[in-house]
Tab-separated table of C-alpha atoms and ligand atoms in Angstrom:
chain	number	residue	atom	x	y	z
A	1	UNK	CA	185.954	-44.908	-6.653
A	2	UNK	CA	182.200	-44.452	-6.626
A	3	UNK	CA	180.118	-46.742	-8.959
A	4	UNK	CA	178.116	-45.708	-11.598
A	5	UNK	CA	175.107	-44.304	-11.124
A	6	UNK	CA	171.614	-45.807	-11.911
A	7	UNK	CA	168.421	-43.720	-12.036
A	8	UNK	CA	165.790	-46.367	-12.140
A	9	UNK	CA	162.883	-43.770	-12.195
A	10	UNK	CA	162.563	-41.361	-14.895
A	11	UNK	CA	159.963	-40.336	-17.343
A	12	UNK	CA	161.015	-40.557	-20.919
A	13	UNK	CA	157.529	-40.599	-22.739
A	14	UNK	CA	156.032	-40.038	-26.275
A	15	UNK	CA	154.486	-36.541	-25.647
A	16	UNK	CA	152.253	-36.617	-28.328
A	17	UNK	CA	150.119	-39.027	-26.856
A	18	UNK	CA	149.268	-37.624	-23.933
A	19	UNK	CA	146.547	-35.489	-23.018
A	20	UNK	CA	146.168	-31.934	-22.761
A	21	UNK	CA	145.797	-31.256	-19.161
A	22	UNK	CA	148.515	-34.123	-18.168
A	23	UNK	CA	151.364	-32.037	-20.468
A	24	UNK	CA	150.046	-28.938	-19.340
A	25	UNK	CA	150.425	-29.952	-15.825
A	26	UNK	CA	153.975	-31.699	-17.037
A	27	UNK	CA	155.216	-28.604	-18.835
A	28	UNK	CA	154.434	-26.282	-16.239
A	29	UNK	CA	157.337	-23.581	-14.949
A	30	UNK	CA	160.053	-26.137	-16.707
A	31	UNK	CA	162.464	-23.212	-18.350
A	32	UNK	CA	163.893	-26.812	-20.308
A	33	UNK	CA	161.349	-27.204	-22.098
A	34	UNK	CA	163.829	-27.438	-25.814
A	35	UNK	CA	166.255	-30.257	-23.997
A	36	UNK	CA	163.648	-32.810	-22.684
A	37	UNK	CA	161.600	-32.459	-26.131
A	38	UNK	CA	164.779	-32.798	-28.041
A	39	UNK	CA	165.760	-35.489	-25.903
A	40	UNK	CA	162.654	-37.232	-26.448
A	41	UNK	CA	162.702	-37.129	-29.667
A	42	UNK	CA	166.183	-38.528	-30.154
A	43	UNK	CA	168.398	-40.868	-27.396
A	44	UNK	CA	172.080	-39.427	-28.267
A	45	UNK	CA	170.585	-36.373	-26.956
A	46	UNK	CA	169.539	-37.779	-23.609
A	47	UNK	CA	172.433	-39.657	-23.193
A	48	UNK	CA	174.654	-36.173	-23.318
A	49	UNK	CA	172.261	-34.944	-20.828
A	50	UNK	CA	172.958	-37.997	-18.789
A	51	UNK	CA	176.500	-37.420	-18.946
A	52	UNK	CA	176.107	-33.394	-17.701
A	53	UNK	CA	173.952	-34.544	-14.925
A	54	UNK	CA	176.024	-37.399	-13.541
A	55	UNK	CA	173.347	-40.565	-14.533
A	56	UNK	CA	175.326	-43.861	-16.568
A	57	UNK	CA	171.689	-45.369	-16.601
A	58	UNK	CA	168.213	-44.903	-16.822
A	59	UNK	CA	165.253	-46.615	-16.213
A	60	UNK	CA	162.386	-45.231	-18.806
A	61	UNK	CA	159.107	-45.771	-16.715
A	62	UNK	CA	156.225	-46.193	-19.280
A	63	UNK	CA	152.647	-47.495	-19.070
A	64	UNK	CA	149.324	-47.939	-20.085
A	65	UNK	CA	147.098	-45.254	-19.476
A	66	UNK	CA	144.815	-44.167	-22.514
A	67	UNK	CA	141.907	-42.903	-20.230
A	68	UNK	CA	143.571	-40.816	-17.555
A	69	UNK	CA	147.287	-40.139	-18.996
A	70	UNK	CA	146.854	-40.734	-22.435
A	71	UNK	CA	149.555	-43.573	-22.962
A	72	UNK	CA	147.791	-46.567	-25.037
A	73	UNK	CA	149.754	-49.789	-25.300
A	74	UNK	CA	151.924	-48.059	-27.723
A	75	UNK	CA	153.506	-46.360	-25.426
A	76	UNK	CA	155.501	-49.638	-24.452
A	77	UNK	CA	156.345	-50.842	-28.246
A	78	UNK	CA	157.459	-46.626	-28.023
A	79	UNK	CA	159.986	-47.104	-24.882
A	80	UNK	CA	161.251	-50.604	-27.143
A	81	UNK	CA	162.235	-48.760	-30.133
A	82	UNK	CA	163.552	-45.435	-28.407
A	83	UNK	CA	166.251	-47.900	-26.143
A	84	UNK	CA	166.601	-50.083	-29.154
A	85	UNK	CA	170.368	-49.524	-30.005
A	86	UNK	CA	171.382	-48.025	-26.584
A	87	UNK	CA	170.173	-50.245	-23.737
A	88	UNK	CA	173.247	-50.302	-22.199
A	89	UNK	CA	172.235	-46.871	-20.519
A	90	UNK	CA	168.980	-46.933	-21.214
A	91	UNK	CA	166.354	-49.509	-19.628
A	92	UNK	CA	162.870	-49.773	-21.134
A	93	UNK	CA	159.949	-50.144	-18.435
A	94	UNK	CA	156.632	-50.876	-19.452
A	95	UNK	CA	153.261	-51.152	-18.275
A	96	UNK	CA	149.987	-52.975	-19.213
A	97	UNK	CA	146.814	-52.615	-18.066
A	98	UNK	CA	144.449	-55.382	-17.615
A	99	UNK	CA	141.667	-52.995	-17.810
A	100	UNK	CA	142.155	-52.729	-22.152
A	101	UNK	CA	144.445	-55.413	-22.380
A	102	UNK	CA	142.769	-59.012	-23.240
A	103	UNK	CA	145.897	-60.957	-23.374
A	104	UNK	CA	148.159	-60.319	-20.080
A	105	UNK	CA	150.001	-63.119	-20.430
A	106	UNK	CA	150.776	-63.110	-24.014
A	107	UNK	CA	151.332	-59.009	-23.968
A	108	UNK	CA	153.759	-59.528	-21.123
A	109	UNK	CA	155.752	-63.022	-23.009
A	110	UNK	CA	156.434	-60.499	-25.797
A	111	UNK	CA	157.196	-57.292	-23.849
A	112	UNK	CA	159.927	-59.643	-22.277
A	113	UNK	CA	161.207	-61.115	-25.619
A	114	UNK	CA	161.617	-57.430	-26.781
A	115	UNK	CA	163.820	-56.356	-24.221
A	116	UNK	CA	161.693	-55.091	-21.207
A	117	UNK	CA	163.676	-54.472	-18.023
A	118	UNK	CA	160.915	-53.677	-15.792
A	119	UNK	CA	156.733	-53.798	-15.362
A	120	UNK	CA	155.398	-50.791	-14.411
A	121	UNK	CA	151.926	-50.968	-12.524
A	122	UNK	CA	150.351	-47.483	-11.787
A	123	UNK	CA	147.199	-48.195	-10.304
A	124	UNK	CA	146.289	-44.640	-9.537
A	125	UNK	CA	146.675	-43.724	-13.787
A	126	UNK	CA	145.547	-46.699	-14.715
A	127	UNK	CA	142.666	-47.171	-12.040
A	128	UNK	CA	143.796	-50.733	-11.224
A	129	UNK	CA	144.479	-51.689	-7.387
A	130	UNK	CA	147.882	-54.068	-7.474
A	131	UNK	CA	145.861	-56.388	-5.289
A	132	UNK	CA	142.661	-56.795	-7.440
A	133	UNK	CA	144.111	-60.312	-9.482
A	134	UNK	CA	141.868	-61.007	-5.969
A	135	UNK	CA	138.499	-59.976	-7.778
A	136	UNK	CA	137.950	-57.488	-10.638
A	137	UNK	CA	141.580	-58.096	-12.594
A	138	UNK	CA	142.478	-61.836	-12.256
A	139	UNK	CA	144.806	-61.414	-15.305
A	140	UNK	CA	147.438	-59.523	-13.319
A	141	UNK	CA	147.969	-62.677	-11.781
A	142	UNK	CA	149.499	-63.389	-15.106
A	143	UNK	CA	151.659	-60.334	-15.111
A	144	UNK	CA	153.163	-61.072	-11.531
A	145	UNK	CA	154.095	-64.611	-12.923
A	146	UNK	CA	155.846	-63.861	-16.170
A	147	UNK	CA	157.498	-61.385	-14.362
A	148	UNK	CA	158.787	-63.751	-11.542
A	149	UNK	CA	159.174	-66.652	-14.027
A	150	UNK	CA	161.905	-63.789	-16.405
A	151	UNK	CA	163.223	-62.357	-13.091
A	152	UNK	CA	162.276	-58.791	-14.222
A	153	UNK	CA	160.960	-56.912	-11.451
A	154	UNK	CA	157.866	-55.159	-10.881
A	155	UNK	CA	157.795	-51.082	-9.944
A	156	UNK	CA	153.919	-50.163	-8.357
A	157	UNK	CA	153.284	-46.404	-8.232
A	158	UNK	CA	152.735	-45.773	-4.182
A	159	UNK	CA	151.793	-42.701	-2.754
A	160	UNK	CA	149.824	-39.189	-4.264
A	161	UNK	CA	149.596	-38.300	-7.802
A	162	UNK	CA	147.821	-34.829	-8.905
A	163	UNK	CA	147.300	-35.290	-12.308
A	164	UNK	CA	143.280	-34.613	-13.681
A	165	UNK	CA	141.515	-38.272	-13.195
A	166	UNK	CA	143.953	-39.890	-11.465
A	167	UNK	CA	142.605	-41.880	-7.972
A	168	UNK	CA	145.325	-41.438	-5.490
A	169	UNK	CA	143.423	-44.908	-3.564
A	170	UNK	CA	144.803	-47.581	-5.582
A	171	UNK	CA	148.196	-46.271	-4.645
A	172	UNK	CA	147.669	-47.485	-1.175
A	173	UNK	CA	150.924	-49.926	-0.761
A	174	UNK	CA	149.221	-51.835	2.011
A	175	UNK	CA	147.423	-53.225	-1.014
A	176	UNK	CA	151.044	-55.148	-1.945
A	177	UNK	CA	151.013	-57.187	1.078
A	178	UNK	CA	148.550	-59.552	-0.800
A	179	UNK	CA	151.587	-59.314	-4.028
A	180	UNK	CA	154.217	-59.939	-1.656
A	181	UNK	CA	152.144	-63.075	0.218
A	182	UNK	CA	151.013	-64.437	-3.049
A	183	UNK	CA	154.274	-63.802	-5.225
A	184	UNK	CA	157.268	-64.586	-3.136
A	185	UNK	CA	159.423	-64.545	-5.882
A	186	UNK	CA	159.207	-61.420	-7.838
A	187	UNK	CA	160.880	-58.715	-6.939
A	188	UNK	CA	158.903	-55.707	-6.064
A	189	UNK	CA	159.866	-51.677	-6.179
A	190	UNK	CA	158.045	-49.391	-4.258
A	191	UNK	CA	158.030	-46.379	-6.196
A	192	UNK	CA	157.795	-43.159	-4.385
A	193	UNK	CA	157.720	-45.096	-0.275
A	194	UNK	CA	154.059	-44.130	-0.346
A	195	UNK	CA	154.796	-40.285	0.443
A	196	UNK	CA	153.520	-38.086	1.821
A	197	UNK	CA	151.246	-40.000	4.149
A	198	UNK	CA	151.880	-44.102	3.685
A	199	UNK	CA	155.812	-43.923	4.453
A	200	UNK	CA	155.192	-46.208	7.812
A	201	UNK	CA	153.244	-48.248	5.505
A	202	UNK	CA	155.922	-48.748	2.725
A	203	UNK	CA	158.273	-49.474	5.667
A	204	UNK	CA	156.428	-52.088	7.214
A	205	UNK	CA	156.526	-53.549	3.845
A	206	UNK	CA	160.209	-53.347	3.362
A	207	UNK	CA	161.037	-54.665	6.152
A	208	UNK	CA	158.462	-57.793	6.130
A	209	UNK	CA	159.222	-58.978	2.654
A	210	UNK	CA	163.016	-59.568	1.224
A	211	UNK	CA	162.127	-59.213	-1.969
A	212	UNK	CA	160.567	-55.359	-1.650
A	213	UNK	CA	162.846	-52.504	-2.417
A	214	UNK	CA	162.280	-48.772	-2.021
A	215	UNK	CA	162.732	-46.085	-5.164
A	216	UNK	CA	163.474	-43.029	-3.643
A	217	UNK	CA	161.828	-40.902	-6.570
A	218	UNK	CA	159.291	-38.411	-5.583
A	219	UNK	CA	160.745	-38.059	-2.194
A	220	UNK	CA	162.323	-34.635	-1.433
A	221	UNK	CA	165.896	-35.865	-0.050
A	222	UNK	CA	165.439	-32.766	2.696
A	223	UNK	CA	162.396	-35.212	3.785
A	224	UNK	CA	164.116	-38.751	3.030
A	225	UNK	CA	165.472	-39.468	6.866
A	226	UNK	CA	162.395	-37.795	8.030
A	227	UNK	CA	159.990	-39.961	6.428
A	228	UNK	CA	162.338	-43.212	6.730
A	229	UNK	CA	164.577	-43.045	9.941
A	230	UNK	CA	165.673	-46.359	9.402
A	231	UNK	CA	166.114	-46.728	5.801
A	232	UNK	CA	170.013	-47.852	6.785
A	233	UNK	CA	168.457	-51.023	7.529
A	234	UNK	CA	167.179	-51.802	4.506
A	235	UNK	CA	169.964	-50.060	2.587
A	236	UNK	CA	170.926	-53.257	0.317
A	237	UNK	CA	167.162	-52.872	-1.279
A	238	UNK	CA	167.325	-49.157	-1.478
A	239	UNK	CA	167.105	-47.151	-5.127
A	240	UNK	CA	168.129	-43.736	-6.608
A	241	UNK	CA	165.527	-42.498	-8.751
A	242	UNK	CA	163.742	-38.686	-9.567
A	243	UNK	CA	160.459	-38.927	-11.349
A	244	UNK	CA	162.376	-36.325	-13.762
A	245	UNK	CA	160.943	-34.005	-15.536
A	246	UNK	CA	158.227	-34.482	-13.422
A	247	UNK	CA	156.586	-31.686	-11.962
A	248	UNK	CA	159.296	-30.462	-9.286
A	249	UNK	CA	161.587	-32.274	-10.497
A	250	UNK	CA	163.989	-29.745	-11.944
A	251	UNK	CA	167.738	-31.008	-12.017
A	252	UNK	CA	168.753	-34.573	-11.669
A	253	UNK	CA	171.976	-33.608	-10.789
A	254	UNK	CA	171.158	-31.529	-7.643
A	255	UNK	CA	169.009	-34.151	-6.305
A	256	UNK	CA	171.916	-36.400	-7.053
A	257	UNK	CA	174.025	-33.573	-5.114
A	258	UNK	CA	171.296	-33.454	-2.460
A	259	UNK	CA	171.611	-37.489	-1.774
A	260	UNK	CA	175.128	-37.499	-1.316
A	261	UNK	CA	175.163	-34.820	1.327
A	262	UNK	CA	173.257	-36.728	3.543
A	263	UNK	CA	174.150	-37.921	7.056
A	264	UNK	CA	174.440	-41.440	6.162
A	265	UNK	CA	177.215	-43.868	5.834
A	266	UNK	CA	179.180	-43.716	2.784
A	267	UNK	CA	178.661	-47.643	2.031
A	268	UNK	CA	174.694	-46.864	2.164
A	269	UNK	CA	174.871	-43.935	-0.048
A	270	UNK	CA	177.160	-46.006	-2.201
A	271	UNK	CA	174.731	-48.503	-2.465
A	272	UNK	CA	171.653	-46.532	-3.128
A	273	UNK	CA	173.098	-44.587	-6.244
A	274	UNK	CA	174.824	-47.516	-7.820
A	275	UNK	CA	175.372	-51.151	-6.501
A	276	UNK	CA	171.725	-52.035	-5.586
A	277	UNK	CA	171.168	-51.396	-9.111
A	278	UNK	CA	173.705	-53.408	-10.528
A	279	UNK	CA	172.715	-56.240	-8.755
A	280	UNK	CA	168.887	-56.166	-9.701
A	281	UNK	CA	168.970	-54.637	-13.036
A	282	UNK	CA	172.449	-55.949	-13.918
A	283	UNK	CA	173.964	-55.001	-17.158
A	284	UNK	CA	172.958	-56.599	-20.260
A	285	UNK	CA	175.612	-60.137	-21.190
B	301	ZN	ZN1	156.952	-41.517	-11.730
């Protein structure tokens, strides 16, 4: 009997914050346009969707972004309240960036206290490098410790991203050696495995720290074995997620679909949609 499944990368937003080329760019050749808004607007009507598509639970990846997305810091108190009487299913992330925010430490104590499940850190939209508590940003150093201190991992944006003003650079992962070195603890998810072009990278990475698991979201599962030959060796620190109803993202379930046709081992796809999950986001006491 297959567990249920956990989509730990999905992005359930408040659209009327963000700006107009980022929806236009979001909104683009989606023919579902009613659903996610509706959905958006109100959680019972996700959580039907959820059950159509095949998805128990979600995780609801918001951040900080008021220059290049739109998302200002109430985009996390946003994710709290939507997820507020239904966080069995549904998993707040949130994000703060040290480039507005004064108070890391304090922001991140309370994020915690209100039920955050996960820190988001996207350098590329929020023109941070996850490395630069080094020089320009010590106070993510404060982030990274809360974080490992609460035992509530942190997710870091790796790879591309096309949206108007985002800088695809700080979304180098090589730049989370220095986090996994200096932060042995926390738990780290690398969103995306650096695709298209830093999959050895993210791999290298994976395999080097314990702690470092791999969100498949943004990868097209065609490319998945292409990209990561060996991903059955890391399989116990492996993630389901989509990046839906991101731009090519159209159905969760037929990426869900896609994933379980794969030539792998049952126990890895097993563990990929449902028990890796469990074990690192485990269900609420
Ligand atoms: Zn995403």
């Amino acid at each position: 009997m297959p567990g249920p499944v956990t989509d730990v990368h999905v992005h359930v937003q408040p659209w009327e914050m963000i700006r107009a080329p980022v929806l236009a760019a979001m909104r683009k050749g989606r023919s579902d346009l009613d659903e996610i808004e509706r959905a958006f607007a109100d959680p019972k009507v996700l959580l039907a969707h959820m059950d159509r598509e095949g998805v128990e639970r979600m995780v609801l990846i918001n951040y900080e972004s008021p220059d290049v997305m739109g998302f200002t810091t109430a985009t996390n108190d946003w994710v709290l309240a939507y997820t507020a009487t239904e966080r069995a299913r549904l998993l707040p992330c949130v994000g703060i960036n040290p480039r507005f925010e004064t108070d890391v430490r304090g922001r991140a104590e309370r994020l915690a206290d209100g039920g955050a499940r996960l820190f988001k850190v996207h350098g590329p939209h929020m023109l941070v490098s996850p490395n630069s508590y080094l020089d320009r940003h010590p106070a993510l150093a404060d982030l990274y410790a809360v974080a490992s201190a609460r035992k509530i991992p942190v997710m870091f944006h790796t790879g591309t991203s096309i949206f108007k003003g985002a800088r695809t650079k700080h979304g180098d992962p090589l730049q989370l050696e220095d986090v996994g070195v200096d932060f042995p603890d926390l738990d780290v998810i690398i969103a995306h495995g650096g695709r298209p072009f830093w999959t050895e990278q993210a791999f290298f990475l994976l395999r080097r720290f314990p702690r470092f698991h791999l969100d498949l979201s943004g990868i097209p599962p065609n490319r998945l074995l292409e990209w990561f030959p060996r991903l059955e060796e890391i399989d116990d620190r492996v993630f389901f997620g989509t990046d839906w109803p991101s731009p090519g993202i159209p159905s969760i379930a037929k990426n869900l679909a896609a994933i379980r046709a794969l030539p792998l081992p049952p126990a890895t796809i097993e563990k990929m949609l449902s028990s890796n999950a469990l074990r690192v986001f485990p269900p609420a006491a």
